Coordinates of C-alpha atoms in Angstrom, one line a residue:
X24 CA -159.8 191.7 63.6
X25 CA -163.4 191.6 64.9
X26 CA -164.5 193.4 68.0
X27 CA -165.7 190.1 69.4
X28 CA -162.2 188.6 69.2
X29 CA -160.6 191.7 70.7
X30 CA -163.1 191.7 73.6
X31 CA -162.0 188.2 74.7
X32 CA -158.4 189.2 75.0
X33 CA -155.4 187.8 73.1
X34 CA -152.9 185.2 74.0
X35 CA -150.5 188.1 74.7
X36 CA -150.7 191.8 74.2
X37 CA -149.9 193.2 70.8
X38 CA -148.1 196.1 72.5
X39 CA -147.8 197.4 76.0
X40 CA -146.8 200.6 77.8
X41 CA -143.8 200.4 80.0
X42 CA -143.2 203.3 82.4
X43 CA -139.5 202.5 82.9
X44 CA -139.0 205.2 85.6
X45 CA -140.8 208.0 87.5
X46 CA -137.7 210.1 87.3
X47 CA -138.2 213.3 85.3
X48 CA -136.5 216.7 84.9
X49 CA -139.9 218.4 84.3
X50 CA -143.0 218.9 86.4
X51 CA -145.7 219.1 83.7
X52 CA -149.1 220.1 85.0
X53 CA -151.0 217.3 83.2
X54 CA -148.5 214.5 83.9
X55 CA -150.4 211.2 84.2
X56 CA -148.0 209.8 86.8
X57 CA -146.9 212.8 88.8
X58 CA -143.3 212.1 87.6
X59 CA -140.5 213.7 89.6
X60 CA -138.0 211.5 91.5
X61 CA -137.5 207.8 90.7
X62 CA -139.9 205.5 92.3
X63 CA -138.6 203.5 95.3
X64 CA -137.2 200.1 94.2
X65 CA -137.6 200.5 90.4
X66 CA -136.8 197.4 88.4
X67 CA -133.1 196.6 88.3
X68 CA -131.2 196.2 85.0
X69 CA -131.3 192.5 85.4
X70 CA -135.0 192.5 86.2
X71 CA -135.7 194.8 83.2
X72 CA -133.8 192.6 80.8
X73 CA -135.6 189.5 82.1
X74 CA -138.9 191.2 81.4
X75 CA -137.8 192.0 77.9
X76 CA -137.0 188.3 77.4
X77 CA -140.4 187.3 78.8
X78 CA -142.2 189.7 76.5
X79 CA -140.2 188.3 73.6
X80 CA -141.2 184.8 74.5
X81 CA -144.9 185.9 74.6
X82 CA -144.7 187.4 71.2
X83 CA -145.3 191.1 72.1
X84 CA -144.8 193.1 68.9
X85 CA -144.1 196.6 70.3
X86 CA -143.3 198.3 73.6
X87 CA -144.2 201.9 74.1
X88 CA -141.7 203.4 76.6
X89 CA -142.8 206.3 78.9
X90 CA -142.2 207.6 82.3
X91 CA -141.1 209.9 83.7
X92 CA -138.5 210.7 81.2
X93 CA -137.2 207.4 79.9
X94 CA -133.8 208.8 78.9
X95 CA -133.1 209.6 82.6
X96 CA -132.9 205.9 83.4
X97 CA -129.1 205.1 83.2
X98 CA -129.6 201.7 81.6
X99 CA -132.4 202.7 79.2
X100 CA -130.2 202.2 76.1
X101 CA -129.3 198.7 77.3
X102 CA -133.0 197.9 77.6
X103 CA -133.7 199.3 74.2
X104 CA -130.9 197.2 72.6
X105 CA -132.3 194.1 74.3
X106 CA -135.7 194.8 72.7
X107 CA -134.3 195.4 69.3
X108 CA -132.1 192.3 69.4
X109 CA -135.2 190.3 69.9
X110 CA -137.2 191.9 67.1
X111 CA -139.4 194.0 69.4
X112 CA -140.4 197.4 68.0
X113 CA -140.2 200.3 70.3
X114 CA -141.7 203.8 70.6
X115 CA -140.3 206.3 73.1
X116 CA -142.3 209.2 74.5
X117 CA -139.8 211.9 75.6
X118 CA -139.9 215.5 76.6
X119 CA -137.0 216.1 74.2
X120 CA -134.7 217.9 76.6
X121 CA -132.1 215.1 76.6
X122 CA -132.1 214.5 72.8
X123 CA -128.7 215.1 71.3
X124 CA -127.0 214.4 67.9
X125 CA -125.0 211.7 69.6
X126 CA -128.1 210.0 71.0
X127 CA -129.9 210.1 67.7
X128 CA -126.9 208.6 66.0
X129 CA -126.9 205.8 68.5
X130 CA -130.7 205.2 68.0
X131 CA -130.4 205.4 64.2
X132 CA -128.4 202.1 64.2
X133 CA -131.7 200.3 64.1
X134 CA -134.9 200.7 62.2
X135 CA -137.0 199.4 65.1
X136 CA -137.5 202.6 67.1
X137 CA -139.8 205.6 66.8
X138 CA -139.9 208.7 68.9
X139 CA -142.6 211.1 69.9
X140 CA -141.6 214.4 71.5
X141 CA -144.1 216.2 73.8
X142 CA -145.1 219.7 72.7
X143 CA -148.2 221.1 74.2
X144 CA -148.8 224.2 72.2
X145 CA -148.0 225.8 68.8
X146 CA -147.1 228.9 70.8
X147 CA -144.2 229.0 73.2
X148 CA -146.3 230.6 76.0
X149 CA -149.0 227.9 75.7
X150 CA -146.5 225.1 75.9
X151 CA -144.4 226.5 78.7
X152 CA -147.5 227.3 80.8
X153 CA -148.1 223.5 80.9
X154 CA -144.5 222.1 80.7
X155 CA -142.2 224.8 82.1
X156 CA -139.7 227.4 81.0
X157 CA -137.4 226.3 78.1
X158 CA -139.5 223.3 77.1
X159 CA -140.7 224.7 73.8
X160 CA -137.2 225.4 72.4
X161 CA -136.0 222.1 73.7
X162 CA -138.8 220.2 72.0
X163 CA -138.4 222.0 68.7
X164 CA -134.6 221.4 68.8
X165 CA -135.2 217.7 69.4
X166 CA -137.7 217.5 66.6
X167 CA -135.4 219.3 64.1
X168 CA -132.6 216.9 64.9
X169 CA -134.9 213.9 64.6
X170 CA -136.3 215.1 61.3
X171 CA -132.7 214.9 59.9
X172 CA -132.5 211.3 60.9
X173 CA -134.2 208.1 59.6
X174 CA -136.1 207.7 62.9
X175 CA -139.9 208.0 62.5
X176 CA -140.8 211.0 64.7
X177 CA -143.8 212.9 65.8
X178 CA -145.1 215.7 67.9
X179 CA -147.2 214.4 70.8
X180 CA -149.8 216.9 72.1
X181 CA -152.2 216.3 75.0
X182 CA -155.4 218.1 74.1
X183 CA -156.3 220.7 76.8
X184 CA -158.4 223.7 77.2
X185 CA -155.3 225.8 76.8
X186 CA -154.1 224.4 73.4
X187 CA -157.4 223.3 71.8
X188 CA -157.4 226.3 69.6
X189 CA -153.8 225.6 68.4
X190 CA -154.2 222.1 67.1
X191 CA -154.4 223.2 63.5
X192 CA -151.3 225.3 63.9
X193 CA -149.5 222.3 65.5
X194 CA -150.4 220.3 62.4
X195 CA -148.8 223.0 60.3
X196 CA -145.7 223.1 62.6
X197 CA -145.4 219.3 62.3
X198 CA -145.5 219.5 58.5
X199 CA -142.9 222.3 58.6
X200 CA -140.6 220.3 60.8
X201 CA -141.0 217.2 58.7
X202 CA -142.6 215.1 61.4
X203 CA -146.2 213.8 62.1
X204 CA -148.7 214.9 64.7
X205 CA -150.2 212.7 67.4
X206 CA -152.9 214.1 69.7
X207 CA -153.5 212.3 73.0
X208 CA -156.4 212.7 75.4
X209 CA -156.0 214.4 78.7
X210 CA -157.1 212.1 81.6
X211 CA -157.5 213.0 85.2
X212 CA -154.7 210.8 86.7
X213 CA -151.5 211.7 88.4
X214 CA -150.7 215.4 88.5
X215 CA -153.4 215.8 85.8
X216 CA -156.0 215.1 88.5
X217 CA -154.8 218.1 90.4
X218 CA -155.3 220.4 87.4
X219 CA -158.2 218.7 85.8
X220 CA -160.8 221.4 86.1
X221 CA -158.4 224.1 84.8
X222 CA -157.0 222.1 81.9
X223 CA -159.9 219.8 80.7
X224 CA -161.2 220.8 77.3
X225 CA -164.8 222.1 77.3
X226 CA -167.6 220.1 75.6
X227 CA -167.5 222.7 72.7
X228 CA -163.7 222.2 72.3
X229 CA -164.1 218.4 72.2
X230 CA -166.9 218.6 69.6
X231 CA -164.8 221.0 67.5
X232 CA -161.8 218.6 67.8
X233 CA -164.0 215.7 66.8
X234 CA -165.1 217.5 63.7
X235 CA -161.6 218.5 62.8
X236 CA -160.4 214.9 63.2
X237 CA -163.0 213.8 60.8
X238 CA -161.5 216.0 58.1
X239 CA -157.9 215.0 58.9
X240 CA -157.4 211.3 58.6
X241 CA -153.6 211.6 58.8
X242 CA -153.7 212.8 62.4
X243 CA -152.9 209.9 64.8
X244 CA -154.7 209.5 68.2
X245 CA -154.0 205.9 69.1
X246 CA -157.1 204.7 70.9
X247 CA -157.3 207.8 73.1
X248 CA -160.2 209.5 71.3
X249 CA -162.4 206.6 70.2
X250 CA -165.1 208.1 72.3
X251 CA -165.1 211.1 70.0
X252 CA -164.6 209.2 66.8
X253 CA -166.8 210.3 63.9
X254 CA -168.1 208.0 61.2
X255 CA -165.5 209.4 58.9
X256 CA -162.6 207.9 61.0
X257 CA -164.1 204.5 61.5
X258 CA -161.6 201.8 60.5
X259 CA -158.6 203.9 61.4
X260 CA -158.2 202.4 64.8
X261 CA -159.9 200.7 67.7
X262 CA -163.5 201.6 68.7
X263 CA -163.3 200.2 72.2
X264 CA -160.9 200.1 75.1
X265 CA -158.0 197.7 74.5
X266 CA -156.9 197.5 78.2
X267 CA -156.2 193.9 79.2
X268 CA -157.3 192.7 75.8
X269 CA -154.7 194.1 73.3
X270 CA -152.5 196.0 75.7
X271 CA -151.5 196.7 79.3
X272 CA -149.1 198.8 81.4
X273 CA -146.0 197.8 83.3
X274 CA -145.0 200.3 86.0
X275 CA -141.5 201.3 87.1
X276 CA -141.4 198.8 90.0
X277 CA -142.7 195.9 88.0
X278 CA -146.4 196.1 88.9
X279 CA -148.8 195.5 86.0
X280 CA -152.0 197.4 85.3
X281 CA -154.7 197.4 82.6
X282 CA -153.5 200.8 81.3
X283 CA -151.2 203.7 82.2
X284 CA -154.1 205.7 83.5
X285 CA -155.1 203.2 86.1
X286 CA -151.8 202.7 88.0
X287 CA -153.3 202.3 91.5
X288 CA -153.5 199.5 94.0
X289 CA -157.1 199.0 93.1
X290 CA -156.2 198.0 89.6
X291 CA -152.9 196.1 90.2
X292 CA -153.1 192.9 88.1
X293 CA -149.9 191.5 89.5
X294 CA -146.2 192.0 90.4
X295 CA -143.5 190.8 88.1
X296 CA -141.3 190.2 91.2
X297 CA -143.8 187.5 92.2
X298 CA -145.1 186.2 89.0
X299 CA -144.2 185.9 85.3
X300 CA -145.7 188.2 82.8
X301 CA -147.5 185.2 81.2
X302 CA -149.1 184.2 84.6
X303 CA -150.3 187.8 85.2
X304 CA -151.7 188.2 81.6
X305 CA -153.4 184.8 81.7
X306 CA -154.7 184.6 85.3
X307 CA -155.1 188.1 86.7
X308 CA -158.6 188.7 88.1
X309 CA -158.3 192.4 87.3
X310 CA -157.6 191.6 83.6
X311 CA -160.4 189.1 83.5
X312 CA -162.8 191.7 84.8
X313 CA -161.7 194.2 82.1
X314 CA -162.1 191.5 79.4
X315 CA -165.7 191.0 80.6
X316 CA -166.4 194.7 81.1
X317 CA -169.7 195.9 79.5
X318 CA -171.0 199.4 79.7
X319 CA -174.6 198.5 79.8
X320 CA -175.8 202.1 80.5
X321 CA -174.5 203.0 77.0
X322 CA -175.9 200.1 75.0
X323 CA -179.0 202.0 73.8
X324 CA -176.9 204.9 72.5
X325 CA -176.9 205.4 68.8
X326 CA -173.1 205.6 68.9
X327 CA -172.5 202.5 71.0
X328 CA -171.0 200.5 68.1
X329 CA -168.5 203.4 67.6
X330 CA -167.2 203.7 71.1
X331 CA -168.6 200.9 73.3
X332 CA -168.9 203.3 76.3
X333 CA -165.6 205.1 75.9
X334 CA -162.7 205.2 78.3
X335 CA -163.2 203.3 81.6
X336 CA -160.2 205.2 83.1
X337 CA -162.0 208.5 82.7
X338 CA -165.2 207.0 84.0
X339 CA -163.3 205.7 87.1
X340 CA -161.5 209.0 87.8
X341 CA -164.6 211.2 87.4
X342 CA -167.3 208.9 88.6
X343 CA -165.6 206.1 90.6
X344 CA -167.2 203.7 88.2
X345 CA -165.5 201.9 85.4
X346 CA -168.8 200.7 84.1
X347 CA -170.4 204.2 84.2
X348 CA -169.7 205.3 80.7
X349 CA -167.3 207.9 79.5
X350 CA -168.4 211.4 80.8
X351 CA -166.7 213.0 77.8
X352 CA -168.2 211.0 74.9
X353 CA -169.6 212.7 71.9
X354 CA -173.2 212.3 72.9
X355 CA -172.6 213.7 76.4
X356 CA -170.8 216.7 74.9
X357 CA -173.8 217.4 72.7
X358 CA -176.2 217.0 75.7
X359 CA -174.0 219.2 77.9
X360 CA -174.0 222.0 75.4
X361 CA -177.7 221.7 74.8
X362 CA -178.4 221.8 78.6
X363 CA -176.2 224.9 79.0
X364 CA -178.0 226.7 76.2
X365 CA -181.4 225.8 77.8
X366 CA -180.2 227.1 81.1
X367 CA -179.2 230.4 79.5
X368 CA -182.5 230.7 77.8
X369 CA -184.4 230.0 81.0
X370 CA -182.4 232.6 82.9

């Protein structure tokens, strides 16, 4: 698929993120949505099932379920069943605390579901400093149970300053458990914005991670690290933002956004209680603006063809400018380190 075709937007998204609830039994310091209690007026069961039908009619291939903790929603299994009955693949992001043998047996009745369990450190102390007491053992237990099933499973780690030095050990842990490793990017949204300065990886850590990724093609990152993608990983995924072109996000109350990290009134593309998903995808002014988004300030960069300006969500949260270029791209990391060394020399 050519970049030119992707940039125009597709007839419908290939996949989308659906934050089915804000309810969560944890209070992780980097949470993109500040999950805690359910959001007021979350979609009812009937509304959720109607959305599944609409997405099926539009040809959506996969739904990535998140939250909050999806398994805290009482009707979540009913929503999953509706997806699978219509041939829609699903991937569930969970903290693992509610995973049981019985639940896995129920999920194993289909081959259309994958699960990623959040684990933010190879060491117990590292993980629990971010996610809370008891979360390390709970995640490991969930992963061990999943590894015994036929469900494709993975560790999902958000790269932070605290765990950047443990990524290689997390890879070894994933191999030991019989699952894969996915590393996601930390973005300053939700509760993550409150802890951004403390948890954000340093430019040196980002460069080291980029170099490590280039030597480990089996590590999955989705599109979250295309701003750091090396030449060696070209062709393994997107090299530009897919928001409103290939994917989008549905929030717990039925509001639709370009991506999960831009769930604010400013970026609301539409409300499923007022319009159909097709109407929002086809006619939203917000989506149209993202499909036409060009990061002109980055066009002269030697890496522009590799990242096309990086992540607009990070640019927005840090610079209040989605057209401003990703502040954590590979070139800016190199420049930041060089400037720091120059300042030390001058001092």
